[in-house]
mmCIF file of C-alpha atoms in Angstrom:
data_model
loop_
_atom_site.group_PDB
_atom_site.id
_atom_site.type_symbol
_atom_site.label_atom_id
_atom_site.label_comp_id
_atom_site.label_asym_id
_atom_site.label_seq_id
_atom_site.Cartn_x
_atom_site.Cartn_y
_atom_site.Cartn_z
ATOM 1 C CA UNK A 1 14.634 -22.398 -20.091
ATOM 2 C CA UNK A 2 17.504 -21.414 -22.303
ATOM 3 C CA UNK A 3 20.305 -19.252 -20.929
ATOM 4 C CA UNK A 4 18.880 -16.202 -22.734
ATOM 5 C CA UNK A 5 15.393 -16.857 -21.347
ATOM 6 C CA UNK A 6 16.802 -17.175 -17.833
ATOM 7 C CA UNK A 7 18.694 -13.894 -18.198
ATOM 8 C CA UNK A 8 15.568 -12.172 -19.510
ATOM 9 C CA UNK A 9 13.523 -13.585 -16.611
ATOM 10 C CA UNK A 10 16.146 -12.396 -14.096
ATOM 11 C CA UNK A 11 16.143 -8.904 -15.651
ATOM 12 C CA UNK A 12 12.336 -8.774 -15.450
ATOM 13 C CA UNK A 13 12.478 -9.968 -11.843
ATOM 14 C CA UNK A 14 15.061 -7.298 -10.962
ATOM 15 C CA UNK A 15 12.802 -4.631 -12.458
ATOM 16 C CA UNK A 16 9.848 -5.843 -10.395
ATOM 17 C CA UNK A 17 11.961 -5.953 -7.231
ATOM 18 C CA UNK A 18 13.087 -2.365 -7.820
ATOM 19 C CA UNK A 19 9.528 -1.134 -8.518
ATOM 20 C CA UNK A 20 7.794 -2.800 -5.584
ATOM 21 C CA UNK A 21 7.006 -0.927 -2.390
ATOM 22 C CA UNK A 22 7.008 -4.250 -0.546
ATOM 23 C CA UNK A 23 8.051 -7.809 -1.343
ATOM 24 C CA UNK A 24 6.708 -10.826 0.526
ATOM 25 C CA UNK A 25 7.956 -14.375 0.066
ATOM 26 C CA UNK A 26 5.400 -17.119 0.621
ATOM 27 C CA UNK A 27 5.251 -20.892 0.748
ATOM 28 C CA UNK A 28 2.318 -21.919 -1.447
ATOM 29 C CA UNK A 29 2.382 -25.638 -0.602
ATOM 30 C CA UNK A 30 -1.135 -27.068 -0.674
ATOM 31 C CA UNK A 31 -2.628 -24.587 -3.158
ATOM 32 C CA UNK A 32 -3.886 -25.883 -6.477
ATOM 33 C CA UNK A 33 -3.850 -24.008 -9.781
ATOM 34 C CA UNK A 34 -7.386 -22.681 -9.292
ATOM 35 C CA UNK A 35 -6.509 -21.265 -5.866
ATOM 36 C CA UNK A 36 -3.325 -19.682 -7.225
ATOM 37 C CA UNK A 37 -5.317 -18.049 -10.018
ATOM 38 C CA UNK A 38 -7.773 -16.687 -7.457
ATOM 39 C CA UNK A 39 -4.906 -15.313 -5.345
ATOM 40 C CA UNK A 40 -3.406 -13.614 -8.383
ATOM 41 C CA UNK A 41 -6.779 -11.991 -9.151
ATOM 42 C CA UNK A 42 -7.140 -10.682 -5.593
ATOM 43 C CA UNK A 43 -3.628 -9.279 -5.670
ATOM 44 C CA UNK A 44 -4.216 -7.661 -9.046
ATOM 45 C CA UNK A 45 -7.231 -5.829 -7.561
ATOM 46 C CA UNK A 46 -4.854 -4.508 -4.879
ATOM 47 C CA UNK A 47 -2.351 -3.511 -7.586
ATOM 48 C CA UNK A 48 -0.045 -6.341 -6.620
ATOM 49 C CA UNK A 49 1.419 -9.343 -8.373
ATOM 50 C CA UNK A 50 2.127 -12.950 -7.441
ATOM 51 C CA UNK A 51 4.904 -14.840 -9.131
ATOM 52 C CA UNK A 52 6.148 -18.382 -8.519
ATOM 53 C CA UNK A 53 9.910 -18.422 -8.927
ATOM 54 C CA UNK A 54 12.795 -20.823 -8.699
ATOM 55 C CA UNK A 55 14.852 -20.010 -5.627
ATOM 56 C CA UNK A 56 18.084 -20.070 -7.601
ATOM 57 C CA UNK A 57 16.792 -17.449 -10.077
ATOM 58 C CA UNK A 58 15.485 -15.213 -7.286
ATOM 59 C CA UNK A 59 18.874 -15.403 -5.533
ATOM 60 C CA UNK A 60 20.574 -14.311 -8.751
ATOM 61 C CA UNK A 61 18.119 -11.456 -9.263
ATOM 62 C CA UNK A 62 18.580 -10.224 -5.702
ATOM 63 C CA UNK A 63 22.368 -10.583 -5.742
ATOM 64 C CA UNK A 64 22.818 -7.415 -7.823
ATOM 65 C CA UNK A 65 20.270 -5.386 -5.859
ATOM 66 C CA UNK A 66 20.671 -3.361 -2.696
ATOM 67 C CA UNK A 67 18.068 -5.478 -0.920
ATOM 68 C CA UNK A 68 19.015 -7.269 2.309
ATOM 69 C CA UNK A 69 20.206 -10.861 1.987
ATOM 70 C CA UNK A 70 17.267 -13.187 2.553
ATOM 71 C CA UNK A 71 18.739 -16.205 0.791
ATOM 72 C CA UNK A 72 18.275 -18.315 3.938
ATOM 73 C CA UNK A 73 14.497 -18.113 3.329
ATOM 74 C CA UNK A 74 14.800 -19.352 -0.256
ATOM 75 C CA UNK A 75 14.066 -23.000 0.397
ATOM 76 C CA UNK A 76 11.124 -25.062 -0.753
ATOM 77 C CA UNK A 77 8.358 -23.706 -2.963
ATOM 78 C CA UNK A 78 8.545 -19.908 -3.136
ATOM 79 C CA UNK A 79 5.995 -17.432 -4.382
ATOM 80 C CA UNK A 80 6.797 -13.720 -4.466
ATOM 81 C CA UNK A 81 4.164 -11.090 -3.715
ATOM 82 C CA UNK A 82 4.984 -7.691 -5.159
ATOM 83 C CA UNK A 83 3.152 -4.813 -3.464
ATOM 84 C CA UNK A 84 3.498 -2.292 -6.268
ATOM 85 C CA UNK A 85 1.508 0.632 -4.859
ATOM 86 C CA UNK A 86 0.730 -0.357 -1.307
ATOM 87 C CA UNK A 87 2.508 -2.680 1.088
ATOM 88 C CA UNK A 88 -0.647 -2.765 3.202
ATOM 89 C CA UNK A 89 -3.033 -3.700 0.392
ATOM 90 C CA UNK A 90 -0.809 -6.526 -0.853
ATOM 91 C CA UNK A 91 -0.359 -7.993 2.642
ATOM 92 C CA UNK A 92 -4.081 -7.625 3.336
ATOM 93 C CA UNK A 93 -4.991 -9.433 0.100
ATOM 94 C CA UNK A 94 -2.753 -12.413 0.961
ATOM 95 C CA UNK A 95 -3.946 -12.584 4.594
ATOM 96 C CA UNK A 96 -7.610 -12.436 3.524
ATOM 97 C CA UNK A 97 -7.006 -15.112 0.891
ATOM 98 C CA UNK A 98 -5.217 -17.349 3.424
ATOM 99 C CA UNK A 99 -8.167 -17.091 5.857
ATOM 100 C CA UNK A 100 -10.443 -18.509 3.162
ATOM 101 C CA UNK A 101 -7.969 -21.188 1.996
ATOM 102 C CA UNK A 102 -6.743 -23.087 5.022
ATOM 103 C CA UNK A 103 -4.074 -20.572 6.048
ATOM 104 C CA UNK A 104 -2.286 -20.965 2.717
ATOM 105 C CA UNK A 105 -0.030 -19.427 1.471
ATOM 106 C CA UNK A 106 2.225 -18.939 4.477
ATOM 107 C CA UNK A 107 4.516 -15.920 4.716
ATOM 108 C CA UNK A 108 8.220 -16.718 4.923
ATOM 109 C CA UNK A 109 9.667 -13.200 5.052
ATOM 110 C CA UNK A 110 9.016 -9.704 3.762
ATOM 111 C CA UNK A 111 11.033 -6.723 2.585
ATOM 112 C CA UNK A 112 9.814 -3.180 2.997
ATOM 113 C CA UNK A 113 11.948 -0.029 2.811
ATOM 114 C CA UNK A 114 15.130 -2.127 3.010
ATOM 115 C CA UNK A 115 13.953 -3.749 6.234
ATOM 116 C CA UNK A 116 13.284 -7.443 6.777
ATOM 117 C CA UNK A 117 9.864 -8.387 8.192
ATOM 118 C CA UNK A 118 8.914 -11.655 9.828
ATOM 119 C CA UNK A 119 5.516 -13.325 9.332
ATOM 120 C CA UNK A 120 4.055 -11.662 12.462
ATOM 121 C CA UNK A 121 5.169 -8.224 11.286
ATOM 122 C CA UNK A 122 3.642 -8.815 7.853
ATOM 123 C CA UNK A 123 0.355 -9.757 9.553
ATOM 124 C CA UNK A 124 0.583 -6.497 11.538
ATOM 125 C CA UNK A 125 1.112 -4.550 8.298
ATOM 126 C CA UNK A 126 -2.020 -6.187 6.865
ATOM 127 C CA UNK A 127 -4.070 -4.778 9.756
ATOM 128 C CA UNK A 128 -3.008 -1.186 9.099
ATOM 129 C CA UNK A 129 -5.525 1.108 7.407
ATOM 130 C CA UNK A 130 -5.019 1.649 3.687
ATOM 131 C CA UNK A 131 -3.659 4.912 2.309
ATOM 132 C CA UNK A 132 -7.152 6.081 1.333
ATOM 133 C CA UNK A 133 -8.508 5.333 4.808
ATOM 134 C CA UNK A 134 -5.637 7.248 6.416
ATOM 135 C CA UNK A 135 -6.201 10.232 4.124
ATOM 136 C CA UNK A 136 -9.916 10.295 4.940
ATOM 137 C CA UNK A 137 -9.096 10.121 8.668
ATOM 138 C CA UNK A 138 -6.679 13.054 8.312
ATOM 139 C CA UNK A 139 -9.290 15.003 6.362
ATOM 140 C CA UNK A 140 -11.840 14.320 9.096
ATOM 141 C CA UNK A 141 -9.458 15.462 11.810
ATOM 142 C CA UNK A 142 -8.613 18.634 9.897
ATOM 143 C CA UNK A 143 -12.203 19.473 8.957
ATOM 144 C CA UNK A 144 -13.268 19.986 12.597
ATOM 145 C CA UNK A 145 -10.910 22.881 13.393
ATOM 146 C CA UNK A 146 -11.341 24.352 9.919
ATOM 147 C CA UNK A 147 -15.129 24.425 10.220
ATOM 148 C CA UNK A 148 -14.772 26.054 13.649
ATOM 149 C CA UNK A 149 -12.485 28.689 12.121
ATOM 150 C CA UNK A 150 -14.945 29.334 9.292
ATOM 151 C CA UNK A 151 -17.782 29.701 11.821
ATOM 152 C CA UNK A 152 -15.740 32.082 13.965
ATOM 153 C CA UNK A 153 -14.774 34.194 10.965
ATOM 154 C CA UNK A 154 -18.368 34.166 9.739
ATOM 155 C CA UNK A 155 -19.520 35.401 13.151
ATOM 156 C CA UNK A 156 -17.000 38.234 13.052
ATOM 157 C CA UNK A 157 -18.143 39.190 9.544
ATOM 158 C CA UNK A 158 -21.775 39.320 10.737
ATOM 159 C CA UNK A 159 -20.698 41.414 13.717
ATOM 160 C CA UNK A 160 -18.845 43.823 11.386
ATOM 161 C CA UNK A 161 -21.896 44.016 9.094
ATOM 162 C CA UNK A 162 -24.097 44.776 12.116
ATOM 163 C CA UNK A 163 -21.724 47.515 13.268
ATOM 164 C CA UNK A 164 -21.631 48.981 9.754
ATOM 165 C CA UNK A 165 -25.471 49.013 9.648
ATOM 166 C CA UNK A 166 -25.612 50.675 13.075
ATOM 167 C CA UNK A 167 -23.077 53.307 11.990
ATOM 168 C CA UNK A 168 -25.006 53.943 8.769
ATOM 169 C CA UNK A 169 -28.266 54.367 10.706
ATOM 170 C CA UNK A 170 -26.558 56.715 13.162
ATOM 171 C CA UNK A 171 -25.150 58.845 10.309
ATOM 172 C CA UNK A 172 -28.552 58.932 8.574
ATOM 173 C CA UNK A 173 -30.312 59.973 11.792
ATOM 174 C CA UNK A 174 -27.745 62.742 12.354
ATOM 175 C CA UNK A 175 -28.240 63.918 8.757
ATOM 176 C CA UNK A 176 -32.031 64.004 9.227
ATOM 177 C CA UNK A 177 -31.688 66.010 12.475
ATOM 178 C CA UNK A 178 -29.399 68.597 10.969
#
């Protein structure tokens, strides 16, 4: 890479770091090109990205950011997972891929909301329900009381209609008697 290409790559990397909801560093030792392509596809379906980077360039990109210092983890082969929309979906995609591919890649460290996550914490994040699942659970919890309220109000409306009918019949019978 020329100096200009390196600077452009670092700028692109800084933009991705700033955009990502979560960043996970992995060691991809033991994965061939076909497996890496498959991992990238799975991450893309989860609106994530996987990028193999030189540790030196990642250190330079992170030096100007407000991210915690994780330079001690930048040894050996490093792949960066960018969870663009969902930290959970990106972690889940990597964990599922690793189960099918001999526990590779291996998480080194993660960054989420300016906090540093270890491999066990990243695995815990991958077991969380996705945003859509959480929203459907909230909707289910809220629909029970709301349907009860609608039923109660409907019952009161029927009761009022019955009282109005009874009053109308009473007035009509009084009019007929007079």
